[in-house]
Amino acid sequence: MELGSVLIAVAGVAGTLGGALLTQRGLERAKRREIELVRGHEEVRESRSRRRACYVELNRDARQFTTALNRHLHVLGERRVEESDSRALEEAKNAHRDRYSEAQMTASDDVLMRASIVNQALTTVYGQVKRLERGAPGPGETRETAARAQHEVWDFLRAMRAAMRHDLGLSDEAESRRADPRAASPDGR
């Protein structure tokens, strides 16, 4: 009988210790999952914050480049282009180029597609403006055609901004479609 009591006591102690050990392991696993979940949320928040900063700067620099092109076109029509005029245009172009390069590594695919359209349009207008400045315009290039092309960039900028807002969860997809200049008509104009 004493042996039975000892075995029962040993089994009880082992069960108590084993249960405590299993409970501790379960708590450790739950804590690890909680830490991973928190870390995941922090990574999502940091990624969104990086994208937001990138988008703000890309939007600002693309708009400033567009404005600088407009100013340069006005200068071409009013007077001789001075070094300070060319420098201001080059600074705006370089700032946009740097932001666009950053966006290529940060932006979502939809935003990057629209940023690429903006970049191509700005590069095209810049080329026209510089050829006009040198007095060697391409076929059909005039200050008026360059001004129209520069004005169209604003539509592309609106579409890019709407895609950025949608990516950041600040607007719905319908707003993005309304801002898309190609959605306005079947031929994309």
mmCIF file with all atom_site columns, C-alpha atoms in Angstrom:
data_model
loop_
_atom_site.group_PDB
_atom_site.id
_atom_site.type_symbol
_atom_site.label_atom_id
_atom_site.label_alt_id
_atom_site.label_comp_id
_atom_site.label_asym_id
_atom_site.label_entity_id
_atom_site.label_seq_id
_atom_site.pdbx_PDB_ins_code
_atom_site.Cartn_x
_atom_site.Cartn_y
_atom_site.Cartn_z
_atom_site.occupancy
_atom_site.B_iso_or_equiv
_atom_site.pdbx_formal_charge
_atom_site.auth_seq_id
_atom_site.auth_comp_id
_atom_site.auth_asym_id
_atom_site.auth_atom_id
_atom_site.pdbx_PDB_model_num
ATOM 1   C CA . MET A 1 1   ? 0.000   0.000  0.000   1.00 0.00 ? 1   MET A CA 1
ATOM 2   C CA . GLU A 1 2   ? 2.818   2.361  0.738   1.00 0.00 ? 2   GLU A CA 1
ATOM 3   C CA . LEU A 1 3   ? 4.300   1.673  -2.683  1.00 0.00 ? 3   LEU A CA 1
ATOM 4   C CA . GLY A 1 4   ? 0.982   2.528  -4.311  1.00 0.00 ? 4   GLY A CA 1
ATOM 5   C CA . SER A 1 5   ? 0.787   5.772  -2.367  1.00 0.00 ? 5   SER A CA 1
ATOM 6   C CA . VAL A 1 6   ? 4.329   6.681  -3.353  1.00 0.00 ? 6   VAL A CA 1
ATOM 7   C CA . LEU A 1 7   ? 3.575   5.940  -7.026  1.00 0.00 ? 7   LEU A CA 1
ATOM 8   C CA . ILE A 1 8   ? 0.429   8.027  -6.880  1.00 0.00 ? 8   ILE A CA 1
ATOM 9   C CA . ALA A 1 9   ? 2.341   10.870 -5.203  1.00 0.00 ? 9   ALA A CA 1
ATOM 10  C CA . VAL A 1 10  ? 5.149   10.658 -7.800  1.00 0.00 ? 10  VAL A CA 1
ATOM 11  C CA . ALA A 1 11  ? 2.610   10.631 -10.639 1.00 0.00 ? 11  ALA A CA 1
ATOM 12  C CA . GLY A 1 12  ? 0.855   13.651 -9.133  1.00 0.00 ? 12  GLY A CA 1
ATOM 13  C CA . VAL A 1 13  ? 4.092   15.608 -8.761  1.00 0.00 ? 13  VAL A CA 1
ATOM 14  C CA . ALA A 1 14  ? 5.189   14.627 -12.296 1.00 0.00 ? 14  ALA A CA 1
ATOM 15  C CA . GLY A 1 15  ? 1.788   15.636 -13.680 1.00 0.00 ? 15  GLY A CA 1
ATOM 16  C CA . THR A 1 16  ? 1.910   18.959 -11.893 1.00 0.00 ? 16  THR A CA 1
ATOM 17  C CA . LEU A 1 17  ? 5.453   19.684 -13.082 1.00 0.00 ? 17  LEU A CA 1
ATOM 18  C CA . GLY A 1 18  ? 4.673   18.426 -16.613 1.00 0.00 ? 18  GLY A CA 1
ATOM 19  C CA . GLY A 1 19  ? 1.535   20.546 -16.787 1.00 0.00 ? 19  GLY A CA 1
ATOM 20  C CA . ALA A 1 20  ? 3.464   23.611 -15.674 1.00 0.00 ? 20  ALA A CA 1
ATOM 21  C CA . LEU A 1 21  ? 6.131   22.903 -18.287 1.00 0.00 ? 21  LEU A CA 1
ATOM 22  C CA . LEU A 1 22  ? 3.537   22.475 -21.054 1.00 0.00 ? 22  LEU A CA 1
ATOM 23  C CA . THR A 1 23  ? 1.773   25.650 -19.967 1.00 0.00 ? 23  THR A CA 1
ATOM 24  C CA . GLN A 1 24  ? 5.055   27.558 -19.996 1.00 0.00 ? 24  GLN A CA 1
ATOM 25  C CA . ARG A 1 25  ? 5.904   26.275 -23.497 1.00 0.00 ? 25  ARG A CA 1
ATOM 26  C CA . GLY A 1 26  ? 2.447   27.255 -24.735 1.00 0.00 ? 26  GLY A CA 1
ATOM 27  C CA . LEU A 1 27  ? 2.858   30.727 -23.280 1.00 0.00 ? 27  LEU A CA 1
ATOM 28  C CA . GLU A 1 28  ? 6.276   31.070 -24.928 1.00 0.00 ? 28  GLU A CA 1
ATOM 29  C CA . ARG A 1 29  ? 4.812   30.067 -28.316 1.00 0.00 ? 29  ARG A CA 1
ATOM 30  C CA . ALA A 1 30  ? 1.939   32.504 -27.910 1.00 0.00 ? 30  ALA A CA 1
ATOM 31  C CA . LYS A 1 31  ? 4.368   35.284 -26.934 1.00 0.00 ? 31  LYS A CA 1
ATOM 32  C CA . ARG A 1 32  ? 6.532   34.506 -30.002 1.00 0.00 ? 32  ARG A CA 1
ATOM 33  C CA . ARG A 1 33  ? 3.472   34.671 -32.260 1.00 0.00 ? 33  ARG A CA 1
ATOM 34  C CA . GLU A 1 34  ? 2.433   37.939 -30.654 1.00 0.00 ? 34  GLU A CA 1
ATOM 35  C CA . ILE A 1 35  ? 5.925   39.409 -31.176 1.00 0.00 ? 35  ILE A CA 1
ATOM 36  C CA . GLU A 1 36  ? 5.907   38.279 -34.830 1.00 0.00 ? 36  GLU A CA 1
ATOM 37  C CA . LEU A 1 37  ? 2.469   39.814 -35.312 1.00 0.00 ? 37  LEU A CA 1
ATOM 38  C CA . VAL A 1 38  ? 3.555   43.123 -33.767 1.00 0.00 ? 38  VAL A CA 1
ATOM 39  C CA . ARG A 1 39  ? 6.733   43.076 -35.856 1.00 0.00 ? 39  ARG A CA 1
ATOM 40  C CA . GLY A 1 40  ? 4.650   42.431 -38.976 1.00 0.00 ? 40  GLY A CA 1
ATOM 41  C CA . HIS A 1 41  ? 2.378   45.376 -38.163 1.00 0.00 ? 41  HIS A CA 1
ATOM 42  C CA . GLU A 1 42  ? 5.420   47.595 -37.587 1.00 0.00 ? 42  GLU A CA 1
ATOM 43  C CA . GLU A 1 43  ? 6.915   46.559 -40.943 1.00 0.00 ? 43  GLU A CA 1
ATOM 44  C CA . VAL A 1 44  ? 3.636   47.333 -42.720 1.00 0.00 ? 44  VAL A CA 1
ATOM 45  C CA . ARG A 1 45  ? 3.442   50.710 -40.981 1.00 0.00 ? 45  ARG A CA 1
ATOM 46  C CA . GLU A 1 46  ? 7.083   51.517 -41.843 1.00 0.00 ? 46  GLU A CA 1
ATOM 47  C CA . SER A 1 47  ? 6.562   50.476 -45.473 1.00 0.00 ? 47  SER A CA 1
ATOM 48  C CA . ARG A 1 48  ? 3.476   52.648 -45.743 1.00 0.00 ? 48  ARG A CA 1
ATOM 49  C CA . SER A 1 49  ? 5.332   55.553 -44.139 1.00 0.00 ? 49  SER A CA 1
ATOM 50  C CA . ARG A 1 50  ? 8.231   55.169 -46.621 1.00 0.00 ? 50  ARG A CA 1
ATOM 51  C CA . ARG A 1 51  ? 5.803   55.014 -49.553 1.00 0.00 ? 51  ARG A CA 1
ATOM 52  C CA . ARG A 1 52  ? 3.927   58.063 -48.277 1.00 0.00 ? 52  ARG A CA 1
ATOM 53  C CA . ALA A 1 53  ? 7.153   60.082 -47.974 1.00 0.00 ? 53  ALA A CA 1
ATOM 54  C CA . CYS A 1 54  ? 8.241   58.938 -51.434 1.00 0.00 ? 54  CYS A CA 1
ATOM 55  C CA . TYR A 1 55  ? 4.851   59.798 -52.933 1.00 0.00 ? 55  TYR A CA 1
ATOM 56  C CA . VAL A 1 56  ? 4.773   63.251 -51.350 1.00 0.00 ? 56  VAL A CA 1
ATOM 57  C CA . GLU A 1 57  ? 8.223   64.058 -52.697 1.00 0.00 ? 57  GLU A CA 1
ATOM 58  C CA . LEU A 1 58  ? 7.571   62.552 -56.140 1.00 0.00 ? 58  LEU A CA 1
ATOM 59  C CA . ASN A 1 59  ? 4.284   64.448 -56.482 1.00 0.00 ? 59  ASN A CA 1
ATOM 60  C CA . ARG A 1 60  ? 5.931   67.704 -55.356 1.00 0.00 ? 60  ARG A CA 1
ATOM 61  C CA . ASP A 1 61  ? 8.973   67.355 -57.616 1.00 0.00 ? 61  ASP A CA 1
ATOM 62  C CA . ALA A 1 62  ? 6.951   66.297 -60.661 1.00 0.00 ? 62  ALA A CA 1
ATOM 63  C CA . ARG A 1 63  ? 4.667   69.305 -60.177 1.00 0.00 ? 63  ARG A CA 1
ATOM 64  C CA . GLN A 1 64  ? 7.661   71.610 -59.736 1.00 0.00 ? 64  GLN A CA 1
ATOM 65  C CA . PHE A 1 65  ? 9.274   70.217 -62.902 1.00 0.00 ? 65  PHE A CA 1
ATOM 66  C CA . THR A 1 66  ? 6.005   70.772 -64.784 1.00 0.00 ? 66  THR A CA 1
ATOM 67  C CA . THR A 1 67  ? 5.830   74.345 -63.477 1.00 0.00 ? 67  THR A CA 1
ATOM 68  C CA . ALA A 1 68  ? 9.489   74.957 -64.361 1.00 0.00 ? 68  ALA A CA 1
ATOM 69  C CA . LEU A 1 69  ? 8.818   73.775 -67.913 1.00 0.00 ? 69  LEU A CA 1
ATOM 70  C CA . ASN A 1 70  ? 5.871   76.184 -68.116 1.00 0.00 ? 70  ASN A CA 1
ATOM 71  C CA . ARG A 1 71  ? 8.012   79.070 -66.862 1.00 0.00 ? 71  ARG A CA 1
ATOM 72  C CA . HIS A 1 72  ? 10.755  78.210 -69.331 1.00 0.00 ? 72  HIS A CA 1
ATOM 73  C CA . LEU A 1 73  ? 8.267   78.203 -72.198 1.00 0.00 ? 73  LEU A CA 1
ATOM 74  C CA . HIS A 1 74  ? 7.112   81.682 -71.142 1.00 0.00 ? 74  HIS A CA 1
ATOM 75  C CA . VAL A 1 75  ? 10.709  82.891 -70.995 1.00 0.00 ? 75  VAL A CA 1
ATOM 76  C CA . LEU A 1 76  ? 11.294  81.536 -74.517 1.00 0.00 ? 76  LEU A CA 1
ATOM 77  C CA . GLY A 1 77  ? 8.412   83.683 -75.751 1.00 0.00 ? 77  GLY A CA 1
ATOM 78  C CA . GLU A 1 78  ? 9.324   86.817 -73.830 1.00 0.00 ? 78  GLU A CA 1
ATOM 79  C CA . ARG A 1 79  ? 13.094  87.155 -73.825 1.00 0.00 ? 79  ARG A CA 1
ATOM 80  C CA . ARG A 1 80  ? 16.435  85.486 -74.249 1.00 0.00 ? 80  ARG A CA 1
ATOM 81  C CA . VAL A 1 81  ? 16.986  82.532 -71.889 1.00 0.00 ? 81  VAL A CA 1
ATOM 82  C CA . GLU A 1 82  ? 19.552  83.367 -69.219 1.00 0.00 ? 82  GLU A CA 1
ATOM 83  C CA . GLU A 1 83  ? 21.790  80.986 -67.325 1.00 0.00 ? 83  GLU A CA 1
ATOM 84  C CA . SER A 1 84  ? 19.641  81.341 -64.191 1.00 0.00 ? 84  SER A CA 1
ATOM 85  C CA . ASP A 1 85  ? 16.578  80.243 -66.209 1.00 0.00 ? 85  ASP A CA 1
ATOM 86  C CA . SER A 1 86  ? 18.376  77.147 -67.500 1.00 0.00 ? 86  SER A CA 1
ATOM 87  C CA . ARG A 1 87  ? 19.754  76.386 -64.041 1.00 0.00 ? 87  ARG A CA 1
ATOM 88  C CA . ALA A 1 88  ? 16.253  76.534 -62.484 1.00 0.00 ? 88  ALA A CA 1
ATOM 89  C CA . LEU A 1 89  ? 14.908  74.147 -65.118 1.00 0.00 ? 89  LEU A CA 1
ATOM 90  C CA . GLU A 1 90  ? 17.836  71.738 -64.669 1.00 0.00 ? 90  GLU A CA 1
ATOM 91  C CA . GLU A 1 91  ? 17.413  71.745 -60.878 1.00 0.00 ? 91  GLU A CA 1
ATOM 92  C CA . ALA A 1 92  ? 13.716  70.904 -61.213 1.00 0.00 ? 92  ALA A CA 1
ATOM 93  C CA . LYS A 1 93  ? 14.503  68.154 -63.734 1.00 0.00 ? 93  LYS A CA 1
ATOM 94  C CA . ASN A 1 94  ? 17.231  66.673 -61.519 1.00 0.00 ? 94  ASN A CA 1
ATOM 95  C CA . ALA A 1 95  ? 15.011  66.724 -58.411 1.00 0.00 ? 95  ALA A CA 1
ATOM 96  C CA . HIS A 1 96  ? 12.279  64.912 -60.330 1.00 0.00 ? 96  HIS A CA 1
ATOM 97  C CA . ARG A 1 97  ? 14.767  62.383 -61.705 1.00 0.00 ? 97  ARG A CA 1
ATOM 98  C CA . ASP A 1 98  ? 15.997  61.599 -58.189 1.00 0.00 ? 98  ASP A CA 1
ATOM 99  C CA . ARG A 1 99  ? 12.455  61.193 -56.833 1.00 0.00 ? 99  ARG A CA 1
ATOM 100 C CA . TYR A 1 100 ? 11.418  59.031 -59.776 1.00 0.00 ? 100 TYR A CA 1
ATOM 101 C CA . SER A 1 101 ? 14.467  56.808 -59.193 1.00 0.00 ? 101 SER A CA 1
ATOM 102 C CA . GLU A 1 102 ? 13.436  56.399 -55.552 1.00 0.00 ? 102 GLU A CA 1
ATOM 103 C CA . ALA A 1 103 ? 9.864   55.597 -56.587 1.00 0.00 ? 103 ALA A CA 1
ATOM 104 C CA . GLN A 1 104 ? 11.127  52.824 -58.850 1.00 0.00 ? 104 GLN A CA 1
ATOM 105 C CA . MET A 1 105 ? 12.275  51.043 -55.694 1.00 0.00 ? 105 MET A CA 1
ATOM 106 C CA . THR A 1 106 ? 9.411   52.034 -53.381 1.00 0.00 ? 106 THR A CA 1
ATOM 107 C CA . ALA A 1 107 ? 6.145   52.547 -55.245 1.00 0.00 ? 107 ALA A CA 1
ATOM 108 C CA . SER A 1 108 ? 3.439   49.984 -55.896 1.00 0.00 ? 108 SER A CA 1
ATOM 109 C CA . ASP A 1 109 ? 3.120   48.691 -59.467 1.00 0.00 ? 109 ASP A CA 1
ATOM 110 C CA . ASP A 1 110 ? 0.073   50.858 -60.211 1.00 0.00 ? 110 ASP A CA 1
ATOM 111 C CA . VAL A 1 111 ? 1.714   54.014 -58.884 1.00 0.00 ? 111 VAL A CA 1
ATOM 112 C CA . LEU A 1 112 ? 4.945   53.201 -60.705 1.00 0.00 ? 112 LEU A CA 1
ATOM 113 C CA . MET A 1 113 ? 3.072   52.736 -63.992 1.00 0.00 ? 113 MET A CA 1
ATOM 114 C CA . ARG A 1 114 ? 1.472   56.168 -63.619 1.00 0.00 ? 114 ARG A CA 1
ATOM 115 C CA . ALA A 1 115 ? 4.739   57.742 -62.453 1.00 0.00 ? 115 ALA A CA 1
ATOM 116 C CA . SER A 1 116 ? 6.386   56.313 -65.562 1.00 0.00 ? 116 SER A CA 1
ATOM 117 C CA . ILE A 1 117 ? 3.748   57.984 -67.753 1.00 0.00 ? 117 ILE A CA 1
ATOM 118 C CA . VAL A 1 118 ? 4.406   61.298 -65.974 1.00 0.00 ? 118 VAL A CA 1
ATOM 119 C CA . ASN A 1 119 ? 8.165   60.844 -66.313 1.00 0.00 ? 119 ASN A CA 1
ATOM 120 C CA . GLN A 1 120 ? 7.911   60.064 -70.045 1.00 0.00 ? 120 GLN A CA 1
ATOM 121 C CA . ALA A 1 121 ? 5.649   63.068 -70.638 1.00 0.00 ? 121 ALA A CA 1
ATOM 122 C CA . LEU A 1 122 ? 7.958   65.398 -68.710 1.00 0.00 ? 122 LEU A CA 1
ATOM 123 C CA . THR A 1 123 ? 11.011  64.077 -70.546 1.00 0.00 ? 123 THR A CA 1
ATOM 124 C CA . THR A 1 124 ? 9.283   64.593 -73.894 1.00 0.00 ? 124 THR A CA 1
ATOM 125 C CA . VAL A 1 125 ? 8.305   68.177 -73.074 1.00 0.00 ? 125 VAL A CA 1
ATOM 126 C CA . TYR A 1 126 ? 11.776  68.881 -71.681 1.00 0.00 ? 126 TYR A CA 1
ATOM 127 C CA . GLY A 1 127 ? 13.330  67.692 -74.954 1.00 0.00 ? 127 GLY A CA 1
ATOM 128 C CA . GLN A 1 128 ? 10.995  69.930 -76.953 1.00 0.00 ? 128 GLN A CA 1
ATOM 129 C CA . VAL A 1 129 ? 11.746  72.930 -74.752 1.00 0.00 ? 129 VAL A CA 1
ATOM 130 C CA . LYS A 1 130 ? 15.510  72.438 -75.012 1.00 0.00 ? 130 LYS A CA 1
ATOM 131 C CA . ARG A 1 131 ? 15.352  72.051 -78.812 1.00 0.00 ? 131 ARG A CA 1
ATOM 132 C CA . LEU A 1 132 ? 13.268  75.219 -79.020 1.00 0.00 ? 132 LEU A CA 1
ATOM 133 C CA . GLU A 1 133 ? 15.767  76.982 -76.777 1.00 0.00 ? 133 GLU A CA 1
ATOM 134 C CA . ARG A 1 134 ? 18.641  75.968 -79.086 1.00 0.00 ? 134 ARG A CA 1
ATOM 135 C CA . GLY A 1 135 ? 16.644  77.125 -82.107 1.00 0.00 ? 135 GLY A CA 1
ATOM 136 C CA . ALA A 1 136 ? 16.569  73.601 -83.551 1.00 0.00 ? 136 ALA A CA 1
ATOM 137 C CA . PRO A 1 137 ? 12.994  72.349 -83.069 1.00 0.00 ? 137 PRO A CA 1
ATOM 138 C CA . GLY A 1 138 ? 11.958  68.963 -84.360 1.00 0.00 ? 138 GLY A CA 1
ATOM 139 C CA . PRO A 1 139 ? 9.352   68.572 -87.089 1.00 0.00 ? 139 PRO A CA 1
ATOM 140 C CA . GLY A 1 140 ? 6.087   70.164 -85.936 1.00 0.00 ? 140 GLY A CA 1
ATOM 141 C CA . GLU A 1 141 ? 7.600   71.446 -82.680 1.00 0.00 ? 141 GLU A CA 1
ATOM 142 C CA . THR A 1 142 ? 6.607   74.965 -81.733 1.00 0.00 ? 142 THR A CA 1
ATOM 143 C CA . ARG A 1 143 ? 6.216   76.789 -78.464 1.00 0.00 ? 143 ARG A CA 1
ATOM 144 C CA . GLU A 1 144 ? 2.472   76.150 -78.772 1.00 0.00 ? 144 GLU A CA 1
ATOM 145 C CA . THR A 1 145 ? 2.815   72.382 -79.269 1.00 0.00 ? 145 THR A CA 1
ATOM 146 C CA . ALA A 1 146 ? 5.255   72.217 -76.362 1.00 0.00 ? 146 ALA A CA 1
ATOM 147 C CA . ALA A 1 147 ? 2.851   74.250 -74.205 1.00 0.00 ? 147 ALA A CA 1
ATOM 148 C CA . ARG A 1 148 ? -0.030  71.898 -75.070 1.00 0.00 ? 148 ARG A CA 1
ATOM 149 C CA . ALA A 1 149 ? 2.113   68.863 -74.231 1.00 0.00 ? 149 ALA A CA 1
ATOM 150 C CA . GLN A 1 150 ? 3.186   70.498 -70.960 1.00 0.00 ? 150 GLN A CA 1
ATOM 151 C CA . HIS A 1 151 ? -0.444  71.264 -70.118 1.00 0.00 ? 151 HIS A CA 1
ATOM 152 C CA . GLU A 1 152 ? -1.391  67.584 -70.666 1.00 0.00 ? 152 GLU A CA 1
ATOM 153 C CA . VAL A 1 153 ? 1.139   66.568 -68.011 1.00 0.00 ? 153 VAL A CA 1
ATOM 154 C CA . TRP A 1 154 ? -1.249  67.948 -65.372 1.00 0.00 ? 154 TRP A CA 1
ATOM 155 C CA . ASP A 1 155 ? -3.796  65.243 -66.289 1.00 0.00 ? 155 ASP A CA 1
ATOM 156 C CA . PHE A 1 156 ? -1.134  62.559 -65.857 1.00 0.00 ? 156 PHE A CA 1
ATOM 157 C CA . LEU A 1 157 ? -0.137  64.100 -62.523 1.00 0.00 ? 157 LEU A CA 1
ATOM 158 C CA . ARG A 1 158 ? -3.747  63.933 -61.297 1.00 0.00 ? 158 ARG A CA 1
ATOM 159 C CA . ALA A 1 159 ? -3.931  60.247 -62.242 1.00 0.00 ? 159 ALA A CA 1
ATOM 160 C CA . MET A 1 160 ? -0.615  59.542 -60.496 1.00 0.00 ? 160 MET A CA 1
ATOM 161 C CA . ARG A 1 161 ? -1.743  61.370 -57.354 1.00 0.00 ? 161 ARG A CA 1
ATOM 162 C CA . ALA A 1 162 ? -5.045  59.443 -57.301 1.00 0.00 ? 162 ALA A CA 1
ATOM 163 C CA . ALA A 1 163 ? -3.139  56.141 -57.601 1.00 0.00 ? 163 ALA A CA 1
ATOM 164 C CA . MET A 1 164 ? -0.861  57.209 -54.743 1.00 0.00 ? 164 MET A CA 1
ATOM 165 C CA . ARG A 1 165 ? -3.826  58.101 -52.550 1.00 0.00 ? 165 ARG A CA 1
ATOM 166 C CA . HIS A 1 166 ? -5.499  54.796 -53.373 1.00 0.00 ? 166 HIS A CA 1
ATOM 167 C CA . ASP A 1 167 ? -2.307  52.861 -52.567 1.00 0.00 ? 167 ASP A CA 1
ATOM 168 C CA . LEU A 1 168 ? -2.105  54.593 -49.195 1.00 0.00 ? 168 LEU A CA 1
ATOM 169 C CA . GLY A 1 169 ? -5.776  53.835 -48.482 1.00 0.00 ? 169 GLY A CA 1
ATOM 170 C CA . LEU A 1 170 ? -6.799  57.484 -48.633 1.00 0.00 ? 170 LEU A CA 1
ATOM 171 C CA . SER A 1 171 ? -9.303  57.135 -51.479 1.00 0.00 ? 171 SER A CA 1
ATOM 172 C CA . ASP A 1 172 ? -11.296 54.530 -53.335 1.00 0.00 ? 172 ASP A CA 1
ATOM 173 C CA . GLU A 1 173 ? -10.596 52.983 -56.730 1.00 0.00 ? 173 GLU A CA 1
ATOM 174 C CA . ALA A 1 174 ? -13.407 54.974 -58.362 1.00 0.00 ? 174 ALA A CA 1
ATOM 175 C CA . GLU A 1 175 ? -11.523 58.182 -57.582 1.00 0.00 ? 175 GLU A CA 1
ATOM 176 C CA . SER A 1 176 ? -8.432  56.723 -59.282 1.00 0.00 ? 176 SER A CA 1
ATOM 177 C CA . ARG A 1 177 ? -10.438 55.899 -62.413 1.00 0.00 ? 177 ARG A CA 1
ATOM 178 C CA . ARG A 1 178 ? -11.989 59.390 -62.517 1.00 0.00 ? 178 ARG A CA 1
ATOM 179 C CA . ALA A 1 179 ? -8.515  60.937 -62.332 1.00 0.00 ? 179 ALA A CA 1
ATOM 180 C CA . ASP A 1 180 ? -7.138  58.726 -65.120 1.00 0.00 ? 180 ASP A CA 1
ATOM 181 C CA . PRO A 1 181 ? -6.955  60.887 -68.236 1.00 0.00 ? 181 PRO A CA 1
ATOM 182 C CA . ARG A 1 182 ? -7.198  57.806 -70.464 1.00 0.00 ? 182 ARG A CA 1
ATOM 183 C CA . ALA A 1 183 ? -10.503 56.824 -68.825 1.00 0.00 ? 183 ALA A CA 1
ATOM 184 C CA . ALA A 1 184 ? -12.117 60.041 -70.054 1.00 0.00 ? 184 ALA A CA 1
ATOM 185 C CA . SER A 1 185 ? -12.514 58.818 -73.626 1.00 0.00 ? 185 SER A CA 1
ATOM 186 C CA . PRO A 1 186 ? -12.180 55.543 -75.517 1.00 0.00 ? 186 PRO A CA 1
ATOM 187 C CA . ASP A 1 187 ? -9.111  56.711 -77.480 1.00 0.00 ? 187 ASP A CA 1
ATOM 188 C CA . GLY A 1 188 ? -7.181  57.534 -74.275 1.00 0.00 ? 188 GLY A CA 1
ATOM 189 C CA . ARG A 1 189 ? -7.260  61.339 -74.576 1.00 0.00 ? 189 ARG A CA 1
#
